[in-house]
Amino acid sequence: MKEVYDYIESNKERYIEWLQELCRQPSVAAQNRGMKETATLVEYYLHQTSASTEQLSTSGYPVVFAEVNTNAEKTLSFYNHYDVQPEDPIELWESAPFEAEIRNGKMYARGVADNKGNLMARICAVHAYEQVYGKLPINVKFIIEGEEEIGSVHLDEFASKYPDKIASDGCIWEFGYKNPNGRLQVSLGVKGMCYVELRARGANTDLHSANAAVIKNPAWRLIWALQTLKDENENILIDGFYDGVLEPDETETQLLEAMEYEEREILSSLGLDSFLLNLDGLELKKKLLFQPTCTICGVESGYTGEGSKTVLPSFAKAKLDFRLVGEQNPDKVFQLLREHLDRNGFTDIEAVQLSGCHPAKTDPNDPLVRTVVDNVKDVYGQEPVVLRNTPGTGPMYDLCQKYNIPAISLGVGNEDSRNHAPNENIAIDDYILGIKMMSKIIHEFAN
Amino acid sequence: MKEVYDYIESNKERYIEWLQELCRQPSVAAQNRGMKETATLVEYYLHQTSASTEQLSTSGYPVVFAEVNTNAEKTLSFYNHYDVQPEDPIELWESAPFEAEIRNGKMYARGVADNKGNLMARICAVHAYEQVYGKLPINVKFIIEGEEEIGSVHLDEFASKYPDKIASDGCIWEFGYKNPNGRLQVSLGVKGMCYVELRARGANTDLHSANAAVIKNPAWRLIWALQTLKDENENILIDGFYDGVLEPDETETQLLEAMEYEEREILSSLGLDSFLLNLDGLELKKKLLFQPTCTICGVESGYTGEGSKTVLPSFAKAKLDFRLVGEQNPDKVFQLLREHLDRNGFTDIEAVQLSGCHPAKTDPNDPLVRTVVDNVKDVYGQEPVVLRNTPGTGPMYDLCQKYNIPAISLGVGNEDSRNHAPNENIAIDDYILGIKMMSKIIHEFAN
């Protein structure tokens, strides 16, 4: 592999330019900005390798699908996305969000960490490997969707429609970061999600609050309904909700113990004194990765401006996300929620499921995982931190676990990459390491 | 009195024009629009009578004070205000809000019902009486503040500073309406109020909701705190809160029984099936007038736009109004609320009292009340509906009850006057009746 690493080093400037060019092309799915141009640009870079490419239509933005078919026995797929989050609030960016300026060894751009840096590192790895060895030792597929930042709304549909295209022996997932200690983290799964909006209605118009003595207040109805969902000890009170939540097994407990979570630094940066329930150590990490949540993401009713307004609201709503683990199922959770509300007398509260996503995880002993974990030291000089899963969510079930494809997530981000926020960035060194790491995985996955 | 009534009839057009002119002068306290001009214009109309006037400064807008001193034994005061609510939303007005257009027997203008119509009817009554009889049989005072629509913030200060100016044997309060059956309602009191904002804080920034497994969510803290305040049977759970709430006595119960509350029409117009707790009849009216409330006027946290956003909010707030009755005290209620929150473990939730107002009521057997009630039939052709108090709030305690001045509220509004809303209006006939009624009260209060 030394020749490949050397090639990457000597072609560093080119690979950095490619990433800059890709980042300079906005691709905001939520606003339909530059989506077509970006899909075509991604194909252009894939054509620097021997990959054949096509844009496969979905009911939303197309998936860029690419394949390097070497007639090898094994196939590795890369899941990425070419869309990015909106760049707001612009005024907090130190350089323009689509300028991709390099300062102090970092490239700053909307999408550079999430996840154009990862996408380009994988393309460059194939490119460098082919330049040095002529041919990959495995088949490689790229599945690059355009809707990850708006909830991967059509990825399940896509996967069902093209089972042959997504088939592989393993998938390298889209994201990955170094932890605050500078150690690479690799993740073997994601939590699932059931996102719900609850809506309560009162009179057909807002009223003077003098009427509140005798007229139903939807804000109160919503508060009373919400408080039946979770108690102050963070117990979620929906019957059957915890079915399918699994305790970590021995291997998972070992991984949890080895996981680095810098408690004091995190609390200090957030201005907090303690974590929920005063947890720390293993129990804290266990809750973070192995427990489901019920989170109020938003709630609104009536007058919320400055000062006093004496109004009896006609409407109230709350947005909830349930992060799911183990064998929990988003549709089942939604059904349990509805039954819970009805059983507690809240038949008047409307519940709408806005999205659903199954949890997913890959066996730590899967050959793909071993290949990745065993080879990180070769590139990074130290062992990775293996996370059983991340607290976040992604469509790993729809694209991988549903089809028995193992998946593992690693990438070029750092602990301060600021995904979805102003001044999103990656370190140039991490980008180059990422290219090397992917070329090493391609090399070793053949065995 | 027939001569006075006749004078009013034959000077109808002039009195209508005066009201139109006053309504055409905007006076929006919340936006400091036209306040000075309106105070001066009000003085101009007062000068059509024999009243001496002055503008008494406060820490806010001045109070227009006027006096007709006839050296009589008895003094009647009129409490009114020259400020109006903002006219938003303008697009829903059928004629311009400061045009004071007359259509189908009604005058439409911001402030015409609340309460320029009442103010002008009282001035016109003094004018007509003086034109016919030369001199009033009583002394009359006008206390016309400029901050009623922003909470009468300096009225208590004003009353304390000028005890001699506000002294009287009775006060005619600012508002009054015909009920849906066309019967004049007179009201002998108002509820008090304690308006509070609750604020909960989490981390120093909004976070990705994946962190909700281990980081405090202020939205949940607020929900849990709120639900300790009131149960689903509308019982307010704050220790000591009901101290000072009084059961209606025999007279009050009789008044409640005689009160007209068109249940089916009200429910139908609001698109509702039932009142709170399925109340009806006497119990419903009792709850409306004799029970305190705890109302969520507004609540807000996190993301409240369209669709899903997985955010762990850093802040949550709720606005609450407590309407108070009997001998409840707003400052005491606020103190009980704070103690309740602390006792229930919500020391982390900030409570800020935004305003406070004592409940107030006048003895139904007070001479002022008898004078008004006994004489309504003379003008309106039928008995009034006497409300022990209104479910709404006003500074009647600060200006009257605190100084043992009886107060009674009646005016020229109708059941569809739309105070604070687009197309605010009064009927021209009700305005003329209002002028006659006030002249009759001036006449009879002498005895």
Short mmCIF file of N, CA and C in Angstrom, two decimals, chain A residues 135 149 172 203 207 276 316 361 409:
data_model
loop_
_atom_site.label_atom_id
_atom_site.label_comp_id
_atom_site.label_asym_id
_atom_site.label_seq_id
_atom_site.Cartn_x
_atom_site.Cartn_y
_atom_site.Cartn_z
N LYS A 135 -6.13 -1.76 -11.30
CA LYS A 135 -7.45 -2.40 -11.14
C LYS A 135 -7.71 -2.64 -9.66
N GLU A 149 -30.48 15.01 3.76
CA GLU A 149 -30.72 16.12 4.68
C GLU A 149 -32.20 16.47 4.81
N ILE A 172 -19.75 0.93 3.41
CA ILE A 172 -19.12 1.98 4.22
C ILE A 172 -20.11 3.14 4.28
N ALA A 203 -61.65 26.11 20.63
CA ALA A 203 -62.67 26.82 19.87
C ALA A 203 -62.12 27.12 18.47
N LEU A 207 -59.58 33.31 21.66
CA LEU A 207 -60.57 34.06 22.44
C LEU A 207 -59.87 34.88 23.52
N LEU A 276 -28.27 14.19 32.52
CA LEU A 276 -29.60 13.77 33.00
C LEU A 276 -29.45 12.72 34.08
N ALA A 316 -52.87 24.14 19.67
CA ALA A 316 -51.56 23.88 20.28
C ALA A 316 -50.94 22.69 19.57
N LYS A 361 -28.05 -2.11 13.24
CA LYS A 361 -26.68 -2.33 13.70
C LYS A 361 -26.03 -3.55 13.06
N SER A 409 -19.53 2.88 9.74
CA SER A 409 -19.45 4.30 9.42
C SER A 409 -18.14 4.88 9.92
#
